[in-house]
mmCIF file with all atom_site columns, C-alpha atoms in Angstrom:
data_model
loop_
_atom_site.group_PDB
_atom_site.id
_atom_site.type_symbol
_atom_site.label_atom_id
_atom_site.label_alt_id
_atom_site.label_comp_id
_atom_site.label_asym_id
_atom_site.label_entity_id
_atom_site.label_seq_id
_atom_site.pdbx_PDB_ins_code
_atom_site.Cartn_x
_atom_site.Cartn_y
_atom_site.Cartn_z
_atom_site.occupancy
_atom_site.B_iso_or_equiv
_atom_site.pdbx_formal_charge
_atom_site.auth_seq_id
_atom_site.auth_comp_id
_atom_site.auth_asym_id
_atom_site.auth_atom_id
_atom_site.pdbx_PDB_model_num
ATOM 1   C CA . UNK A 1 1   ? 19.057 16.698 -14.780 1.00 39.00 ? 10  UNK A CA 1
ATOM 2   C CA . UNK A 1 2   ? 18.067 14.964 -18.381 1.00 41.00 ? 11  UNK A CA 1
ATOM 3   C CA . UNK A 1 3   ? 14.429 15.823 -18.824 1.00 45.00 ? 12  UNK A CA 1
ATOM 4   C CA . UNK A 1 4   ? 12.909 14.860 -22.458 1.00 48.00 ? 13  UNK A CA 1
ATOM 5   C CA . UNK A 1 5   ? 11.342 18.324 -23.234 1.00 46.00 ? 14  UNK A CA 1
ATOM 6   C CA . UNK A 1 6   ? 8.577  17.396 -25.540 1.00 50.00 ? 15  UNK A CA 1
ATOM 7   C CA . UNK A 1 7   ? 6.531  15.273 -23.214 1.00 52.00 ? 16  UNK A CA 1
ATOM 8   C CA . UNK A 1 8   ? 7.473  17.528 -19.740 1.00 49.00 ? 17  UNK A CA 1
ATOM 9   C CA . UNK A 1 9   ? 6.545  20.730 -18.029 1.00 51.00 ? 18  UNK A CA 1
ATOM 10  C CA . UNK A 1 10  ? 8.734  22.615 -15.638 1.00 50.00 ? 19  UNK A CA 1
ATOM 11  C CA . UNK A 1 11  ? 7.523  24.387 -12.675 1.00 51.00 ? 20  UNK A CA 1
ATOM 12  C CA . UNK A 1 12  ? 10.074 26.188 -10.476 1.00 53.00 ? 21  UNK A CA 1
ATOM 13  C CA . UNK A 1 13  ? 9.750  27.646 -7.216  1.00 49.00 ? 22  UNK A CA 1
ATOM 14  C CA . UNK A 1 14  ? 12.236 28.982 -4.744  1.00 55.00 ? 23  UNK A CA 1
ATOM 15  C CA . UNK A 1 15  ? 12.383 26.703 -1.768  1.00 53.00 ? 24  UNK A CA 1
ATOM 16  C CA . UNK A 1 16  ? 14.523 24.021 -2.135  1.00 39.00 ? 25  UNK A CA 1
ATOM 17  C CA . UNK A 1 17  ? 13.514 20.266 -3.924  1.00 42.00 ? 26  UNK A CA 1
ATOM 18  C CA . UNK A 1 18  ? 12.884 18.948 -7.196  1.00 39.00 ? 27  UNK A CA 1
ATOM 19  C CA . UNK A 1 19  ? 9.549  17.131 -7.454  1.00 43.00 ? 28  UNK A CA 1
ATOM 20  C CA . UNK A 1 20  ? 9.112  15.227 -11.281 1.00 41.00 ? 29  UNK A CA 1
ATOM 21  C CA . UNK A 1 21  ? 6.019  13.106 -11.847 1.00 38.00 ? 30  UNK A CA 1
ATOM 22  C CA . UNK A 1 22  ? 5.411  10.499 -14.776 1.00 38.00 ? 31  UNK A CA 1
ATOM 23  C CA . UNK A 1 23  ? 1.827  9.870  -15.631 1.00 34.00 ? 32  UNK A CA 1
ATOM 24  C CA . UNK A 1 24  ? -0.487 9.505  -18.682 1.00 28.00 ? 33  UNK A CA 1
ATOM 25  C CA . UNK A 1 25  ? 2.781  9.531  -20.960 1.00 29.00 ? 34  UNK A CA 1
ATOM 26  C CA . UNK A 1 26  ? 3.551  13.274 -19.575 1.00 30.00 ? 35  UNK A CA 1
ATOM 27  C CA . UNK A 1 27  ? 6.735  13.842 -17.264 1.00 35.00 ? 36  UNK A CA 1
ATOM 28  C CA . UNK A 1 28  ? 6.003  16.563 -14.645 1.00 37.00 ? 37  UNK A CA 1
ATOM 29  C CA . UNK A 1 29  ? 8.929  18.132 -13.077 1.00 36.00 ? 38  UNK A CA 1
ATOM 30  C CA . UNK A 1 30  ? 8.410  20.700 -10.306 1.00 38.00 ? 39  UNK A CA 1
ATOM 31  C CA . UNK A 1 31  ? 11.855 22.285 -9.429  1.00 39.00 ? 40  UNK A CA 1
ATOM 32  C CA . UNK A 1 32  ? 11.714 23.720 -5.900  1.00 40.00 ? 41  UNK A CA 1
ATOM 33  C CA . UNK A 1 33  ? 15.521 25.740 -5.189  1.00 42.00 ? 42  UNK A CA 1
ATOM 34  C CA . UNK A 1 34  ? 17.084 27.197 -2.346  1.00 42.00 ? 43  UNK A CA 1
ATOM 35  C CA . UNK A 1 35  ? 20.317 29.620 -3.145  1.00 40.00 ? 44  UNK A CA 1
ATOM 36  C CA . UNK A 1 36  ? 21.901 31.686 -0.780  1.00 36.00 ? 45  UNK A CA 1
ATOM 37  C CA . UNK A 1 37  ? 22.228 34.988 -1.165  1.00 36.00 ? 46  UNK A CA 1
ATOM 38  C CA . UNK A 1 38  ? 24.844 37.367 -0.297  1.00 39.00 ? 47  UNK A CA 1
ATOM 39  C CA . UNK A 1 39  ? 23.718 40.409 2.287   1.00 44.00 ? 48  UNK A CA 1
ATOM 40  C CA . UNK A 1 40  ? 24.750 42.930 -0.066  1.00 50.00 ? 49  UNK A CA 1
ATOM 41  C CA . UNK A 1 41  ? 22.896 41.110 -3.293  1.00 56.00 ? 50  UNK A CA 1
ATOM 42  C CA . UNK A 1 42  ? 19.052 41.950 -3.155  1.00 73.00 ? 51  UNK A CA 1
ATOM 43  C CA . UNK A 1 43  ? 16.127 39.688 -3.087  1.00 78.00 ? 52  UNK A CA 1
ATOM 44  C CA . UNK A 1 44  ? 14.921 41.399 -6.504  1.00 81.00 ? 53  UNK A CA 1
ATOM 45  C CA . UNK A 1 45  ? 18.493 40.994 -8.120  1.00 83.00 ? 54  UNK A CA 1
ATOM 46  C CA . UNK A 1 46  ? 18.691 37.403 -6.749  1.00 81.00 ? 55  UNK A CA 1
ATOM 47  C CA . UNK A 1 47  ? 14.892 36.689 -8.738  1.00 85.00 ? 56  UNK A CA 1
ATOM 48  C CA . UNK A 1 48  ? 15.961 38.750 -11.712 1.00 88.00 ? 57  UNK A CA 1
ATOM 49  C CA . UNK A 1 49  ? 18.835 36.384 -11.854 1.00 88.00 ? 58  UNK A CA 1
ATOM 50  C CA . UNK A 1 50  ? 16.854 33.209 -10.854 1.00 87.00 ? 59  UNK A CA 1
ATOM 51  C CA . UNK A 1 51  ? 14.669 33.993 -14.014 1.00 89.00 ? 60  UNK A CA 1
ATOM 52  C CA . UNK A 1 52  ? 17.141 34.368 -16.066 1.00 91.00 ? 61  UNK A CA 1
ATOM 53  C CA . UNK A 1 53  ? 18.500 30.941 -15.438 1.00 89.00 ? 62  UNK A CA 1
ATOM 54  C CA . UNK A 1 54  ? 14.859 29.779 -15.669 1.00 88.00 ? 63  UNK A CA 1
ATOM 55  C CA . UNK A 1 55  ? 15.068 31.312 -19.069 1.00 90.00 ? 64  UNK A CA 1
ATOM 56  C CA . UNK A 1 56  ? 18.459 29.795 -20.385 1.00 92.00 ? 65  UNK A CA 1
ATOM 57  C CA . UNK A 1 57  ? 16.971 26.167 -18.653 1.00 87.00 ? 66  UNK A CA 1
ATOM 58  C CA . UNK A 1 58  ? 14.074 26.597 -21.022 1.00 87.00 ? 67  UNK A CA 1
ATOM 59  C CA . UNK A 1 59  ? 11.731 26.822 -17.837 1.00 83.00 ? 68  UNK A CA 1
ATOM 60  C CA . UNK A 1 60  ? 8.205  28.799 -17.602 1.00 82.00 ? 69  UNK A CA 1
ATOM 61  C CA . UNK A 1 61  ? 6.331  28.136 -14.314 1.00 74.00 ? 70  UNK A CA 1
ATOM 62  C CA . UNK A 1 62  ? 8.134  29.354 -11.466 1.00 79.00 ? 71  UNK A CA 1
ATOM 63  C CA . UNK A 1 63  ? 6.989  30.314 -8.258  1.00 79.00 ? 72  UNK A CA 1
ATOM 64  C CA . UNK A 1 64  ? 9.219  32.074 -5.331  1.00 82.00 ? 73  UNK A CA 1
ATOM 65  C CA . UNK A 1 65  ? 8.561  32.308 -1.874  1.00 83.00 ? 74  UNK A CA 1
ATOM 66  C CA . UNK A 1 66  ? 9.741  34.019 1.502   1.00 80.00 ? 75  UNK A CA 1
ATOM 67  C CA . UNK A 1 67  ? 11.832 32.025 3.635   1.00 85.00 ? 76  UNK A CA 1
ATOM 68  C CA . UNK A 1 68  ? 14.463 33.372 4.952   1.00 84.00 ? 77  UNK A CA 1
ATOM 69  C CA . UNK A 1 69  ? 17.739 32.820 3.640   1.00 82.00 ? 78  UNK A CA 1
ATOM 70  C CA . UNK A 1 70  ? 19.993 30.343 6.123   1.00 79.00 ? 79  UNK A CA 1
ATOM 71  C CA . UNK A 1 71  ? 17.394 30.497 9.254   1.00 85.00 ? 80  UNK A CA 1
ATOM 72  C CA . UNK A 1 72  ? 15.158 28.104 7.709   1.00 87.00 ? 81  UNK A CA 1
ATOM 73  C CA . UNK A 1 73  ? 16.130 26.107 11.115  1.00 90.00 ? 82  UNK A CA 1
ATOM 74  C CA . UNK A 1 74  ? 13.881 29.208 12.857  1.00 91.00 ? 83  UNK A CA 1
ATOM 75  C CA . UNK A 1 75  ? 11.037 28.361 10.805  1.00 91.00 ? 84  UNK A CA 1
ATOM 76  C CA . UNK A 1 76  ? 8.198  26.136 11.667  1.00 93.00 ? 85  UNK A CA 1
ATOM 77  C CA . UNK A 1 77  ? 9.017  22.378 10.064  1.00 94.00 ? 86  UNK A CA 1
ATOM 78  C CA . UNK A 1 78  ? 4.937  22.333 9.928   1.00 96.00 ? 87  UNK A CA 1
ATOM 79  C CA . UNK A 1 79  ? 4.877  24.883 7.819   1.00 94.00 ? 88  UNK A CA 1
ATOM 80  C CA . UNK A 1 80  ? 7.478  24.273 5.214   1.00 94.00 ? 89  UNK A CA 1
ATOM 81  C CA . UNK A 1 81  ? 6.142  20.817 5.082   1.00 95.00 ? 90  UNK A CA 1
ATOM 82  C CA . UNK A 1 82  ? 2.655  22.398 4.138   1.00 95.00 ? 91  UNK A CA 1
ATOM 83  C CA . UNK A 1 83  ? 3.974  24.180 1.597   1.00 94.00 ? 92  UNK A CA 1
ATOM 84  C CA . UNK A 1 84  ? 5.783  21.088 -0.122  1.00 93.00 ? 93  UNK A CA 1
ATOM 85  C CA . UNK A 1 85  ? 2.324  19.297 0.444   1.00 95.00 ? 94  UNK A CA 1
ATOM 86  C CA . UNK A 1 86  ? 0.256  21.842 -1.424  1.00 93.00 ? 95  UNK A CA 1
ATOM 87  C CA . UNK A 1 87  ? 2.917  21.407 -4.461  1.00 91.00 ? 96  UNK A CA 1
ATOM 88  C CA . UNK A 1 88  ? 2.557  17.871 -4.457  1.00 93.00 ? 97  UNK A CA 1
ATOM 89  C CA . UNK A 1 89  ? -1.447 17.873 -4.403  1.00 94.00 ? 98  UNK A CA 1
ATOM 90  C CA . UNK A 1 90  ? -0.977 20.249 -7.710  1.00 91.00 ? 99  UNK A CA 1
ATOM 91  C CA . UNK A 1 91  ? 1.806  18.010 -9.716  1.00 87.00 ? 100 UNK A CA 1
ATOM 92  C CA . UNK A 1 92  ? 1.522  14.554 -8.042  1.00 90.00 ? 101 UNK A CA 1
ATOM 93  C CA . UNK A 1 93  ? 4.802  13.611 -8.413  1.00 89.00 ? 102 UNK A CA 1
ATOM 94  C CA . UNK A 1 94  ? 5.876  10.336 -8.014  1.00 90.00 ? 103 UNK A CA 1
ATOM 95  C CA . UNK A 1 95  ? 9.479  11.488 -7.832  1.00 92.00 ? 104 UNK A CA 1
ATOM 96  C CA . UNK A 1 96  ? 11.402 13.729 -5.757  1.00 92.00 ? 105 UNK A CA 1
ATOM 97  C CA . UNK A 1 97  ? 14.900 15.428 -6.003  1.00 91.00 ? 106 UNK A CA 1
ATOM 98  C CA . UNK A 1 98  ? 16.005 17.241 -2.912  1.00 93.00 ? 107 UNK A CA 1
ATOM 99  C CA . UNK A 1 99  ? 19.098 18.652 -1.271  1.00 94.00 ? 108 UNK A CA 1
ATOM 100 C CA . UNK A 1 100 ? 21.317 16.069 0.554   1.00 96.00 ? 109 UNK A CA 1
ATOM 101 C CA . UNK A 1 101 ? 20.491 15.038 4.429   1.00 96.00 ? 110 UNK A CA 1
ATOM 102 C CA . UNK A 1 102 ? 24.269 15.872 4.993   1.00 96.00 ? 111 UNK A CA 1
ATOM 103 C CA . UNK A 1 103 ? 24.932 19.431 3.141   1.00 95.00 ? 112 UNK A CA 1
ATOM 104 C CA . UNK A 1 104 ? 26.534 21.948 5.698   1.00 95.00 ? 113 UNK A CA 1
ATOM 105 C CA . UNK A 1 105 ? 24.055 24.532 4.354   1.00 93.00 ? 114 UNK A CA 1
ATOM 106 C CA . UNK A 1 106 ? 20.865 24.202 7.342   1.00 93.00 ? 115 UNK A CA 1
ATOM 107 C CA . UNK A 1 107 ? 18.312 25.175 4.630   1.00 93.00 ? 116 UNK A CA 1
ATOM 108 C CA . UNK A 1 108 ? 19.236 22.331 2.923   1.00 94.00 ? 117 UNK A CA 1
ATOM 109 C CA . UNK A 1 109 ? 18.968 19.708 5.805   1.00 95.00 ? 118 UNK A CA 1
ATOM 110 C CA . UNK A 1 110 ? 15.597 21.362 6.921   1.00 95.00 ? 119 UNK A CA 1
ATOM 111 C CA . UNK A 1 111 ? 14.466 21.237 3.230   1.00 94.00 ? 120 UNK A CA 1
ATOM 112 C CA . UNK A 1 112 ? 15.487 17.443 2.900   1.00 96.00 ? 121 UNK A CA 1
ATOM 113 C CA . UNK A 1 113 ? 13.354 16.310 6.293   1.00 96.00 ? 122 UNK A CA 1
ATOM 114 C CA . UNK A 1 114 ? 10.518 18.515 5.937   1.00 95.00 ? 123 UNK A CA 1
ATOM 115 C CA . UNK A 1 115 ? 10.405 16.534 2.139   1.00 95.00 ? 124 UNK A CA 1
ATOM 116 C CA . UNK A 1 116 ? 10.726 12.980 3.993   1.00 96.00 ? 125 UNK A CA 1
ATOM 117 C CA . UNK A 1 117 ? 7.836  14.091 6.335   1.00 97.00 ? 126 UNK A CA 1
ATOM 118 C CA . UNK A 1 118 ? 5.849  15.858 3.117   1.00 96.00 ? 127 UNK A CA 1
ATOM 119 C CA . UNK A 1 119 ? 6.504  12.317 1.359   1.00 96.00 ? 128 UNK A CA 1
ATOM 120 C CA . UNK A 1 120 ? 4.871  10.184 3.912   1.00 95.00 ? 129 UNK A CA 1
ATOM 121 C CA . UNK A 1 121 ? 4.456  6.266  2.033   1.00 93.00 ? 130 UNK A CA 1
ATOM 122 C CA . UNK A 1 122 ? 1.374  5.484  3.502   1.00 91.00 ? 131 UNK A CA 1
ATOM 123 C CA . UNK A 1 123 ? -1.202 7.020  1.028   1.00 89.00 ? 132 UNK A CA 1
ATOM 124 C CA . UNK A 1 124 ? 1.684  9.234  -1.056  1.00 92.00 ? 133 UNK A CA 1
ATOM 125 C CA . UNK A 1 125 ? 1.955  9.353  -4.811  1.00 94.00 ? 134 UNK A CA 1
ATOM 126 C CA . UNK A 1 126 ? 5.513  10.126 -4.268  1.00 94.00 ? 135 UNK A CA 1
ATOM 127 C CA . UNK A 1 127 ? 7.731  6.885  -5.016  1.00 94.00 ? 136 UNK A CA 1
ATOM 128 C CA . UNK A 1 128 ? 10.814 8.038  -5.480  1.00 95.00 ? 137 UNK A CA 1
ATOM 129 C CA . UNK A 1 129 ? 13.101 10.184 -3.180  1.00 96.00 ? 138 UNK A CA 1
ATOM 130 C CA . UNK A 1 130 ? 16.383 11.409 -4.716  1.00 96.00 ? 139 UNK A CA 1
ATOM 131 C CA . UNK A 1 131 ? 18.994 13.582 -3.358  1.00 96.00 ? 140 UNK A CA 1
ATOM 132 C CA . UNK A 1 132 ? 21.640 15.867 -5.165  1.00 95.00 ? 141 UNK A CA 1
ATOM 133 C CA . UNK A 1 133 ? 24.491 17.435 -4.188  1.00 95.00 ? 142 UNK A CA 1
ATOM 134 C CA . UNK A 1 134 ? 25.266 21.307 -4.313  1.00 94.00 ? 143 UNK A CA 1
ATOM 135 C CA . UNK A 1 135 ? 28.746 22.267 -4.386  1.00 94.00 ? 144 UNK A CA 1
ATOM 136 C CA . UNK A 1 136 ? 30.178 24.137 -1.803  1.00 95.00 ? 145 UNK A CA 1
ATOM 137 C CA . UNK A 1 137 ? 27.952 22.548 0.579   1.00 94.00 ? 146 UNK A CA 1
ATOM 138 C CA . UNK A 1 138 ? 27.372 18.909 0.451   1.00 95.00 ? 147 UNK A CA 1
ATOM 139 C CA . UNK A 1 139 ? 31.015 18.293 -0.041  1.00 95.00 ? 148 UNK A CA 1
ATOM 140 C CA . UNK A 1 140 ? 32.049 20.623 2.805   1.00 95.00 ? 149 UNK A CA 1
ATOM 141 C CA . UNK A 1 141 ? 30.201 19.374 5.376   1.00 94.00 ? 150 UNK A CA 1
ATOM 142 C CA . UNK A 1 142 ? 32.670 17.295 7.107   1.00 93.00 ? 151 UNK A CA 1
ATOM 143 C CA . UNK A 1 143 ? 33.156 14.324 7.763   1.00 94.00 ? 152 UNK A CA 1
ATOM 144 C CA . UNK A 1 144 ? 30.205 13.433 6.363   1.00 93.00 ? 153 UNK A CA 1
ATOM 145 C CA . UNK A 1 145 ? 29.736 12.027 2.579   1.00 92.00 ? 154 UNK A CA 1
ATOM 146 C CA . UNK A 1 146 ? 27.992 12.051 -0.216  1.00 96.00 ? 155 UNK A CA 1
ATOM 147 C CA . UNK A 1 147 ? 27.040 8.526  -1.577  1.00 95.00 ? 156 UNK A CA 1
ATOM 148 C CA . UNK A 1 148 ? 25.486 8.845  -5.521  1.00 97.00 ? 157 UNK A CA 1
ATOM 149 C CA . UNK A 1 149 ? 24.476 5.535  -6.610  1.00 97.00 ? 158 UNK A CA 1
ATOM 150 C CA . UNK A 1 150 ? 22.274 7.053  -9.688  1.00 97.00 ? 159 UNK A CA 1
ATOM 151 C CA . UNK A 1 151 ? 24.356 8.396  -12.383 1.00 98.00 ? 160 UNK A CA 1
ATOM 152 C CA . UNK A 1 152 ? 22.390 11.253 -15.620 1.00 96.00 ? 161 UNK A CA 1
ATOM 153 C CA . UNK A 1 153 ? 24.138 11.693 -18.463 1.00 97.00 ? 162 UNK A CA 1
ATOM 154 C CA . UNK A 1 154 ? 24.527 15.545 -19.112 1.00 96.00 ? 163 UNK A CA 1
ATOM 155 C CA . UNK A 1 155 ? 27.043 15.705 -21.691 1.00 96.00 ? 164 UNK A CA 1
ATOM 156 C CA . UNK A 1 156 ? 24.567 17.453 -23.768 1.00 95.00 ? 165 UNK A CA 1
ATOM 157 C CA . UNK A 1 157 ? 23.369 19.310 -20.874 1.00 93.00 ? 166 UNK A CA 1
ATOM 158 C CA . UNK A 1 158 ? 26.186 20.530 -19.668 1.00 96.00 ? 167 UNK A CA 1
ATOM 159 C CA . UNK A 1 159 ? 26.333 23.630 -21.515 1.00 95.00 ? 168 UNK A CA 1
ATOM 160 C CA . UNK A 1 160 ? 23.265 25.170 -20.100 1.00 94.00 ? 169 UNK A CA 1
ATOM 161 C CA . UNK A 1 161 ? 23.824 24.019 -16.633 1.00 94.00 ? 170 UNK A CA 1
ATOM 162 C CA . UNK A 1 162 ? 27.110 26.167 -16.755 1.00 95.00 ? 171 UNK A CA 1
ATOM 163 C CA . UNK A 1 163 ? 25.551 29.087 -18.558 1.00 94.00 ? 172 UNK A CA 1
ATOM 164 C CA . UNK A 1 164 ? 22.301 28.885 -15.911 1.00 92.00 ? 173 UNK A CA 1
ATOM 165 C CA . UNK A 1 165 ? 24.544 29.078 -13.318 1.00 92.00 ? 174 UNK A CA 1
ATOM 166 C CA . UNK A 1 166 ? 26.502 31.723 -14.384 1.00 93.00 ? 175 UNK A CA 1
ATOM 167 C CA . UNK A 1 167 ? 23.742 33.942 -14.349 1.00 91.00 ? 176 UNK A CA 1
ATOM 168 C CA . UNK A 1 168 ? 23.251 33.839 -10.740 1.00 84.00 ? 177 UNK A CA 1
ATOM 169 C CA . UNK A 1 169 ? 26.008 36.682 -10.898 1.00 82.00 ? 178 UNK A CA 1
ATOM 170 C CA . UNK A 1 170 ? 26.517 36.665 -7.111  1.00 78.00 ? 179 UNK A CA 1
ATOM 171 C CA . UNK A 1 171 ? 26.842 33.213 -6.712  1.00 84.00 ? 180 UNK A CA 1
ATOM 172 C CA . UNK A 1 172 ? 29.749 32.077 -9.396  1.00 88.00 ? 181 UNK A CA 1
ATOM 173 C CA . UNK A 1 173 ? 32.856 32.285 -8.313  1.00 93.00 ? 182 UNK A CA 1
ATOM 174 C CA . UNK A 1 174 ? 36.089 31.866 -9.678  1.00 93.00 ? 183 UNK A CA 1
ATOM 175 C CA . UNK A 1 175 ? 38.353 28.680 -9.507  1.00 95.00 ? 184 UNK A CA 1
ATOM 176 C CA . UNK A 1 176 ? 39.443 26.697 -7.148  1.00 94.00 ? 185 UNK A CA 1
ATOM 177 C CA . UNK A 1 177 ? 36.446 27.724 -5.565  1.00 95.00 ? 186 UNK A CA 1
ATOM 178 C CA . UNK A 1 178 ? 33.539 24.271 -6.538  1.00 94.00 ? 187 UNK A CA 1
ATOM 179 C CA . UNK A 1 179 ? 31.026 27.016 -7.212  1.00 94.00 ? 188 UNK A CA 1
ATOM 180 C CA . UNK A 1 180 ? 33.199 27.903 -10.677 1.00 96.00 ? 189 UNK A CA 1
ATOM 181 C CA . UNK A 1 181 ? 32.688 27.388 -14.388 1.00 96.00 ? 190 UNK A CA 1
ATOM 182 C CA . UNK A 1 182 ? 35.853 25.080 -14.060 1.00 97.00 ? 191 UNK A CA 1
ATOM 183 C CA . UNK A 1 183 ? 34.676 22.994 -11.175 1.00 96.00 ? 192 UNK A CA 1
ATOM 184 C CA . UNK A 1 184 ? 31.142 22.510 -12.815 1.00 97.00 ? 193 UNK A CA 1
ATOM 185 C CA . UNK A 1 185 ? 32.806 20.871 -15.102 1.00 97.00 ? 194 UNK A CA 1
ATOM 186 C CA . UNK A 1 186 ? 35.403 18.848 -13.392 1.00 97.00 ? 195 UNK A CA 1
ATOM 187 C CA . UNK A 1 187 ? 32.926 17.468 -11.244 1.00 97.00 ? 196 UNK A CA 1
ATOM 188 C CA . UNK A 1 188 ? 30.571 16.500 -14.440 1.00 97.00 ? 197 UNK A CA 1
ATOM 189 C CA . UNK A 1 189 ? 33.503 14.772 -15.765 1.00 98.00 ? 198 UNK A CA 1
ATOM 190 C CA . UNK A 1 190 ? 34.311 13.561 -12.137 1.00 97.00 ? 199 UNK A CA 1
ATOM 191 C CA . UNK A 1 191 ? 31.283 11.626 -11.654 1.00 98.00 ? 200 UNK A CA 1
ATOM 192 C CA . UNK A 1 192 ? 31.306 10.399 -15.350 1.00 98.00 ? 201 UNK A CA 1
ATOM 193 C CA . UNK A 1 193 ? 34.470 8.872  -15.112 1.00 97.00 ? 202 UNK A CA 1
ATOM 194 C CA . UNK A 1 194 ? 32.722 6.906  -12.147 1.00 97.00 ? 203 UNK A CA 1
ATOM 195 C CA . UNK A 1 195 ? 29.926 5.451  -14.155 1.00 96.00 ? 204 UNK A CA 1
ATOM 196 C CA . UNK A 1 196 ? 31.246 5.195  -17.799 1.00 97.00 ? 205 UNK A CA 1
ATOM 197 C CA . UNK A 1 197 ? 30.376 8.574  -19.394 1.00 97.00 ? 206 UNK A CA 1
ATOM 198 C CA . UNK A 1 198 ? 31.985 11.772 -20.362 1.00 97.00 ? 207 UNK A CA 1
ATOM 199 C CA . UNK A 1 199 ? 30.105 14.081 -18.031 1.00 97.00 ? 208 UNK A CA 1
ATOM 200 C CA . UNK A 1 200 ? 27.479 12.832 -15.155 1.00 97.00 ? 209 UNK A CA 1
ATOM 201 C CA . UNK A 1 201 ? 24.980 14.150 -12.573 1.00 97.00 ? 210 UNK A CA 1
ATOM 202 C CA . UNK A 1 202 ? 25.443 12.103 -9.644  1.00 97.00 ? 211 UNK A CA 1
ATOM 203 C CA . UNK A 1 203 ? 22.417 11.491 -7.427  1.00 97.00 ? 212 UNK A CA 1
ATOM 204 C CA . UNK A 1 204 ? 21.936 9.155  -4.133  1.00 97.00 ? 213 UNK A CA 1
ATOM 205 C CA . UNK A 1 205 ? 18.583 7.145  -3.664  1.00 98.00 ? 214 UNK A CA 1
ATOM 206 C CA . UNK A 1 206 ? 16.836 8.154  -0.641  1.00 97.00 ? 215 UNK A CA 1
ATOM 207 C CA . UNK A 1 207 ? 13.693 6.000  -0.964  1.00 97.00 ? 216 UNK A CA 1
ATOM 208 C CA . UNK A 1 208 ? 12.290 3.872  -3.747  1.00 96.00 ? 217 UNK A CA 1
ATOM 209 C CA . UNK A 1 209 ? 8.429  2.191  -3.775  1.00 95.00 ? 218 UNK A CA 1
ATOM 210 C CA . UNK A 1 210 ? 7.884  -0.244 -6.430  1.00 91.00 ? 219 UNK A CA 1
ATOM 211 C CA . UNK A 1 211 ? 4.193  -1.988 -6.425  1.00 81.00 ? 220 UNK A CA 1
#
């Protein structure tokens, strides 16, 4: 994601959505993440790691909390919504990115609908639902698809999205496997070759308010 550093601040918090706002000439982006983490990788490697990305991404304000990892589905909806809520009552976002309604991962699809109920229109600041995909998930949940129809350039980006990924040490892999440096890049180039550019993030509009 192309964010213009000078005018934004970045929260992140372990969960699972991006929330961005735009107001008074300042761009708030909240980054909520889910990643999964293996059983023999610990919770404090898996933050160590998550900071360090944080770090390389140039982000500050982070926030992690205790869901547990792929059983989100044994979790109240109620209460993950809440917790979404009380994120948007800080930022008041008018813009959302969130995992895709179709990745295989079930955190993810949980994620996705407790955002749609979190981002209810009547009386919401939030105007814009987006959805991204995560590779090794949203393209492996078959037969379903994933449909971008908004199109970043990150050619300049690209970089640090690699490096930030790479320090999640448990979670690279190596290629053909779409969670590898090479992949990263292929689909970058993938999705820029769609829209015109060298390298792309690909997004699909979920829901978008104009007054």
């Amino acid at each position: 994601m192309k964010v213009d550093r000078k005018n934004t601040r970045i929260k992140s918090g372990m969960v699972a959505s991006w929330i961005g706002s735009d107001h008074i000439n300042t761009n708030d982006l909240l980054e909520l993440l889910t990643e999964l983490i293996n059983k023999d990788y610990s919770i404090e490697d898996f933050r160590k790691n998550a900071k360090r990305s944080c770090e390389i991404l140039k982000v500050k304000n982070y926030q992690f909390y205790d869901f547990p990892d792929n059983e989100m589905d044994s979790v109240s909806l109620l209460k993950i919504v809440k917790t979404i809520e009380k994120e948007i009552s800080i930022v008041k976002p008018d813009k959302i990115y969130t995992h895709h309604y179709n990745d295989l991962n079930i955190d993810h699809r949980v994620i996705f609908n407790a955002t749609l109920t979190a981002c209810r229109p009547v009386d919401s600041v939030v105007k814009e639902i987006i959805a991204f995909e995560v590779l090794s998930s949203t393209e492996w949940n078959y037969p379903a698809k994933f449909n971008p129809n908004y199109f970043v350039n990150i050619k300049t980006q690209l970089s640090a999205k690699i490096k930030a990924m790479q320090a999640y040490k448990n979670e690279i892999r190596d290629f053909p496997h779409p969670r590898s440096v090479e992949n990263l890049r292929n689909v970058a180039e993938r999705w820029g070759s769609v829209s015109g550019n060298t390298a792309d993030e690909a997004f699909e509009i979920i829901r978008k308010i104009e007054q």
